PDB file of C-alpha atoms in Angstrom:
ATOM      1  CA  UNK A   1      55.715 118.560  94.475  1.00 48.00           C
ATOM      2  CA  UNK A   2      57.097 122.347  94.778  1.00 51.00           C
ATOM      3  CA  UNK A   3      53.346 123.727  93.923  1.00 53.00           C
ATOM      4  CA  UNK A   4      51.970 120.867  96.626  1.00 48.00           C
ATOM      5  CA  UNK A   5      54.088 122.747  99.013  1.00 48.00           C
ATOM      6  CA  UNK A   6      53.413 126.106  97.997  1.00 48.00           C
ATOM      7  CA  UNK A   7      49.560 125.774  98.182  1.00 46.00           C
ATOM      8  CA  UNK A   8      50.020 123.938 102.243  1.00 47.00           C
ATOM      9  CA  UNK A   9      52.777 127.010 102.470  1.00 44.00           C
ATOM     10  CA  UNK A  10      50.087 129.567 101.520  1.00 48.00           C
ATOM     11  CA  UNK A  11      47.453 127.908 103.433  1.00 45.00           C
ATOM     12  CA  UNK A  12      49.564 128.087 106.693  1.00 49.00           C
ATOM     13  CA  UNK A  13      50.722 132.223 106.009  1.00 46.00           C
ATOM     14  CA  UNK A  14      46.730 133.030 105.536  1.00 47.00           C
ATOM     15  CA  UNK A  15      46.537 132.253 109.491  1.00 44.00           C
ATOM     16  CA  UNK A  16      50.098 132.782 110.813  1.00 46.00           C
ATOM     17  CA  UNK A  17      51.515 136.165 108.955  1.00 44.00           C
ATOM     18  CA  UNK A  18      54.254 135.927 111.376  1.00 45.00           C
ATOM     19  CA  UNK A  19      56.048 132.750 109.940  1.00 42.00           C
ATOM     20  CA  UNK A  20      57.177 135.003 106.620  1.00 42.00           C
ATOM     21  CA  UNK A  21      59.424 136.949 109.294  1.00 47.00           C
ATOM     22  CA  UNK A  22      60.625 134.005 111.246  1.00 44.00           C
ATOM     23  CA  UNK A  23      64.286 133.061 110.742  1.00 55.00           C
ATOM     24  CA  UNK A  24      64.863 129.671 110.117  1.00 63.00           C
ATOM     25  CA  UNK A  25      62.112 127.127 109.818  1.00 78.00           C
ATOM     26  CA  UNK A  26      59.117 128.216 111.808  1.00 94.00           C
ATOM     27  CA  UNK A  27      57.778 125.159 113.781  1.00 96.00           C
ATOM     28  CA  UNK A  28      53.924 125.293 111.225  1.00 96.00           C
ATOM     29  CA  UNK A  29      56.402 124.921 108.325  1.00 96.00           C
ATOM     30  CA  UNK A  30      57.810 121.872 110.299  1.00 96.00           C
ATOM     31  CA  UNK A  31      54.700 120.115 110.788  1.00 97.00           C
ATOM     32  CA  UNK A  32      53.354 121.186 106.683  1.00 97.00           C
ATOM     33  CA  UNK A  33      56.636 119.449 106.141  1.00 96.00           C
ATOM     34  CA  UNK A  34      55.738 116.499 108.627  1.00 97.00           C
ATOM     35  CA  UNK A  35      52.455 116.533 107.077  1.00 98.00           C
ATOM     36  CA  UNK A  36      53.627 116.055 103.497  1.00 97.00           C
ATOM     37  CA  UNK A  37      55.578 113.300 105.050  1.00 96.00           C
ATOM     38  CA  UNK A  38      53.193 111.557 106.252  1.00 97.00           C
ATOM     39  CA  UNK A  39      50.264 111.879 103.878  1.00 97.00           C
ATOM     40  CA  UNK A  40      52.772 110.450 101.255  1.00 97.00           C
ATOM     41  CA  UNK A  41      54.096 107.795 102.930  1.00 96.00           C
ATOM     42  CA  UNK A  42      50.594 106.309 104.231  1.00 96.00           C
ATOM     43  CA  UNK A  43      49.933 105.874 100.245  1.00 97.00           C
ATOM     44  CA  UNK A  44      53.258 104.971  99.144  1.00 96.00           C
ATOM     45  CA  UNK A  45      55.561 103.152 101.461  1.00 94.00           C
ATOM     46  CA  UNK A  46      55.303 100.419 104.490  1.00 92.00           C
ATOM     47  CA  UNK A  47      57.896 101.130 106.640  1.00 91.00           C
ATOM     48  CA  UNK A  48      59.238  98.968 108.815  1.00 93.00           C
ATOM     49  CA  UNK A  49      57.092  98.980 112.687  1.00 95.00           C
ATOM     50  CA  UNK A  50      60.384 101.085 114.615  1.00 95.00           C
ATOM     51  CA  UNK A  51      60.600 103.498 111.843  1.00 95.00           C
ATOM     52  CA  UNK A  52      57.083 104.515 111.555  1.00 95.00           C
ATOM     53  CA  UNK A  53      56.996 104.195 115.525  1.00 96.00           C
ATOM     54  CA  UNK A  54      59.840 106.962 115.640  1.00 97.00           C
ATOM     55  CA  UNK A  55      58.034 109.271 112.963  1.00 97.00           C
ATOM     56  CA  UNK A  56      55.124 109.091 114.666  1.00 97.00           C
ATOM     57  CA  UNK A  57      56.642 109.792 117.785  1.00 97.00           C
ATOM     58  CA  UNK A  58      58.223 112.585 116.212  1.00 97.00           C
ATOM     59  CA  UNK A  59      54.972 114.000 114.268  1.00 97.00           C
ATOM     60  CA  UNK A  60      53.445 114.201 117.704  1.00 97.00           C
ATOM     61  CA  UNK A  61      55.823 116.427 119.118  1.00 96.00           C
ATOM     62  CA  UNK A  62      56.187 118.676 116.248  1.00 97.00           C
ATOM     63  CA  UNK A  63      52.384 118.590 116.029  1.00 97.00           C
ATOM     64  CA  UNK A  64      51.946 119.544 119.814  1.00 96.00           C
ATOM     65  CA  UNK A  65      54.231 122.355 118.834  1.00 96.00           C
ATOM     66  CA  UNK A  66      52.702 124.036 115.980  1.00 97.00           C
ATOM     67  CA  UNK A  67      49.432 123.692 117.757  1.00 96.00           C
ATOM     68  CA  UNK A  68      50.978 125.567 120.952  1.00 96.00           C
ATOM     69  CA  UNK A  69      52.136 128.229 118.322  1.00 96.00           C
ATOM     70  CA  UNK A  70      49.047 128.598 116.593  1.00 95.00           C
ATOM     71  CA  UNK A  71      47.201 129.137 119.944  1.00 95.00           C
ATOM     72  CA  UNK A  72      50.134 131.505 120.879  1.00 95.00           C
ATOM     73  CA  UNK A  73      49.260 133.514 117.356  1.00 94.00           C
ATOM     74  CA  UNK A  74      45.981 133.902 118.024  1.00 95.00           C
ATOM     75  CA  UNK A  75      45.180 133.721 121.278  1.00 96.00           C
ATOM     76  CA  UNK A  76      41.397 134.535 120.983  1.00 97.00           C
ATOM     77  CA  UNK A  77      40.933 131.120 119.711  1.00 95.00           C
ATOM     78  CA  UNK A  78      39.639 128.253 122.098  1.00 95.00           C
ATOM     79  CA  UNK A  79      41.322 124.980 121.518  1.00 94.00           C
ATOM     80  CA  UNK A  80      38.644 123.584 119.159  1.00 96.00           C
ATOM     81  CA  UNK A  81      39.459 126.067 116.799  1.00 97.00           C
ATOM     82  CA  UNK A  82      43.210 125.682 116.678  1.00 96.00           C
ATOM     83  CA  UNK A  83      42.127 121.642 116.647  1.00 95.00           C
ATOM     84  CA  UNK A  84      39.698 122.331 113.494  1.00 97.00           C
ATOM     85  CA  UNK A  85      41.957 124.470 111.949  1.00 96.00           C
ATOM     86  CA  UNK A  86      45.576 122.403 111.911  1.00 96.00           C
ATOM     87  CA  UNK A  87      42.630 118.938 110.759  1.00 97.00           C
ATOM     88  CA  UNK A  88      41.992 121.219 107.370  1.00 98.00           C
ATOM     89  CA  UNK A  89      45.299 122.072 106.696  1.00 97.00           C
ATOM     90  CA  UNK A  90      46.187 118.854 106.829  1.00 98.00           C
ATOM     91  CA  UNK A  91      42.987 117.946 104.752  1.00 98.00           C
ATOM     92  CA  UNK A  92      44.411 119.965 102.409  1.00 98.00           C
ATOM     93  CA  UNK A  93      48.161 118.614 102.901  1.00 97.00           C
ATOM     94  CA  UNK A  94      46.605 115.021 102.238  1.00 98.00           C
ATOM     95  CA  UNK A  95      44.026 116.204  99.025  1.00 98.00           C
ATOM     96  CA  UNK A  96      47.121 117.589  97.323  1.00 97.00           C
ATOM     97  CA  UNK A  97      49.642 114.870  98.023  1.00 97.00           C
ATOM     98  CA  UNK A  98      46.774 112.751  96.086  1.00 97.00           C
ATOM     99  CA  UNK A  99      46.522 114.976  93.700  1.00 96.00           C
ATOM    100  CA  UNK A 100      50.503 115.067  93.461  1.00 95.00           C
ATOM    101  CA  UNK A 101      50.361 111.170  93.101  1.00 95.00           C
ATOM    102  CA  UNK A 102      47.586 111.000  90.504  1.00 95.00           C
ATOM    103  CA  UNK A 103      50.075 112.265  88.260  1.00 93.00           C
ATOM    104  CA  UNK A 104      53.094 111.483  89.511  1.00 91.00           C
ATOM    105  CA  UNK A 105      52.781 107.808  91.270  1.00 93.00           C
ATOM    106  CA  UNK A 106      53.977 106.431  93.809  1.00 95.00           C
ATOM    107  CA  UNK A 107      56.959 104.630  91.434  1.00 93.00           C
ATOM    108  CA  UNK A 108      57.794 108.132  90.171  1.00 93.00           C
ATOM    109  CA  UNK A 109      61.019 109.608  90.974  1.00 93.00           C
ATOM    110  CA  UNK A 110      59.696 113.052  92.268  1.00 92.00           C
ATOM    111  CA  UNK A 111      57.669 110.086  94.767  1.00 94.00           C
ATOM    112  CA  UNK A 112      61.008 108.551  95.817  1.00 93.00           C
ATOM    113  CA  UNK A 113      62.881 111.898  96.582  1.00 91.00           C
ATOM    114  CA  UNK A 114      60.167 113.206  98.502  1.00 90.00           C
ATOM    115  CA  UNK A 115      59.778 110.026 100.668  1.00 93.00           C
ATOM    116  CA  UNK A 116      63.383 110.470 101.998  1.00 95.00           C
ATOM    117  CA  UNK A 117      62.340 113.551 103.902  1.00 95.00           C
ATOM    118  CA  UNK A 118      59.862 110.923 105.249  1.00 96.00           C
ATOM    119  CA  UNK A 119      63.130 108.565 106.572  1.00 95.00           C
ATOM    120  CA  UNK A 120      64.659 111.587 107.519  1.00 96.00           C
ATOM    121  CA  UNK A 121      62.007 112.501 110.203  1.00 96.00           C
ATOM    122  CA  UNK A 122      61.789 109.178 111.102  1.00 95.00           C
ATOM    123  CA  UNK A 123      65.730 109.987 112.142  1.00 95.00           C
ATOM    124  CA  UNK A 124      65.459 113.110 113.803  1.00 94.00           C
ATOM    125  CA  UNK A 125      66.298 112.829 117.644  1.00 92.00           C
ATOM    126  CA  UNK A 126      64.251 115.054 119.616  1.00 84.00           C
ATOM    127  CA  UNK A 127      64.949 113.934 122.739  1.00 77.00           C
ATOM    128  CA  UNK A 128      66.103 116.362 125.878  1.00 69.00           C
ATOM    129  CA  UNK A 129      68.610 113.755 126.730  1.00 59.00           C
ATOM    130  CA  UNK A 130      71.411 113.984 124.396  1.00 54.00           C
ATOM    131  CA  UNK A 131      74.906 113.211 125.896  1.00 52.00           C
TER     132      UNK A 131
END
C-alpha cells in the first residue's frame, strides 16, 4: 500500500510543488486519499446504499476542492486541463490499487486496513451546519 501511495503522492507534487510546504493535509492529498478510497472499495467491498451515498457525497466535495486548487496553482490552465489532468491521476490511483490487489487481494489484511479509511470518509461530516 505505502509505495501505492507514494507513486499517487509523487504524481500529485510533479504538478502542485506547493503541497510539500503546506501544513497539514493539503486538500490534492485529500482527494489521492479519497481516490485510494474509492478505487479500492469499487473492487473490494459493497457497502451498504447510505454509506456509499455519504462517500460519494463527500468525494464530490473534496473533488470540487482539489480541482479549485489545482486551477488556483496554475492558473494558465483552462478547465479541460485541470479536468484531464485530476482523470489521470486518478487513472493512475485506480492502475495501482489493481496492481496493489493483484498481490495483495481483496481478503488480505493490508486490503481490510486500508478499506477503513474508506468507512471513515464515508463518516466525515462536511456540512456548514454543525450545531
Amino acid at each position: 500500500m505505502r509505495p501505492m501511495i507514494a507513486l499517487a503522492c509523487g504524481m500529485l507534487l510533479s504538478v502542485a510543488p506547493a503541497m510539500a510546504q503546506a501544513q497539514g493535509p493539503d486538500i490534492l492529498t485529500i482527494w489521492q486519499q479519497f481516490s485510494v478510497s474509492n478505487s479500492l472499495a469499487s473492487k473490494c467491498v459493497k457497502p451498504d446504499k447510505a454509506k456509499l451515498t455519504k462517500f460519494i457525497e463527500n468525494y464530490q466535495i473534496i473533488s470540487t476542492h482539489a480541482t479549485l486548487r489545482l486551477k488556483q496553482m496554475n492558473p494558465e490552465w483552462g478547465r479541460d486541463r485541470v479536468d484531464k489532468t485530476m482523470t489521470e491521476h486518478y487513472t493512475a490511483i485506480d492502475k495501482a490499487v489493481s496492481e496493489f490487489l493483484a498481490q495483495e487481494t481483496c481478503g488480505g489484511q493490508k486490503t481490510k486496513e486500508a478499506l477503513q479509511r474508506f468507512d471513515m470518509q464515508a463518516e466525515m461530516d462536511f456540512s456548514r451546519n454543525k450545531q
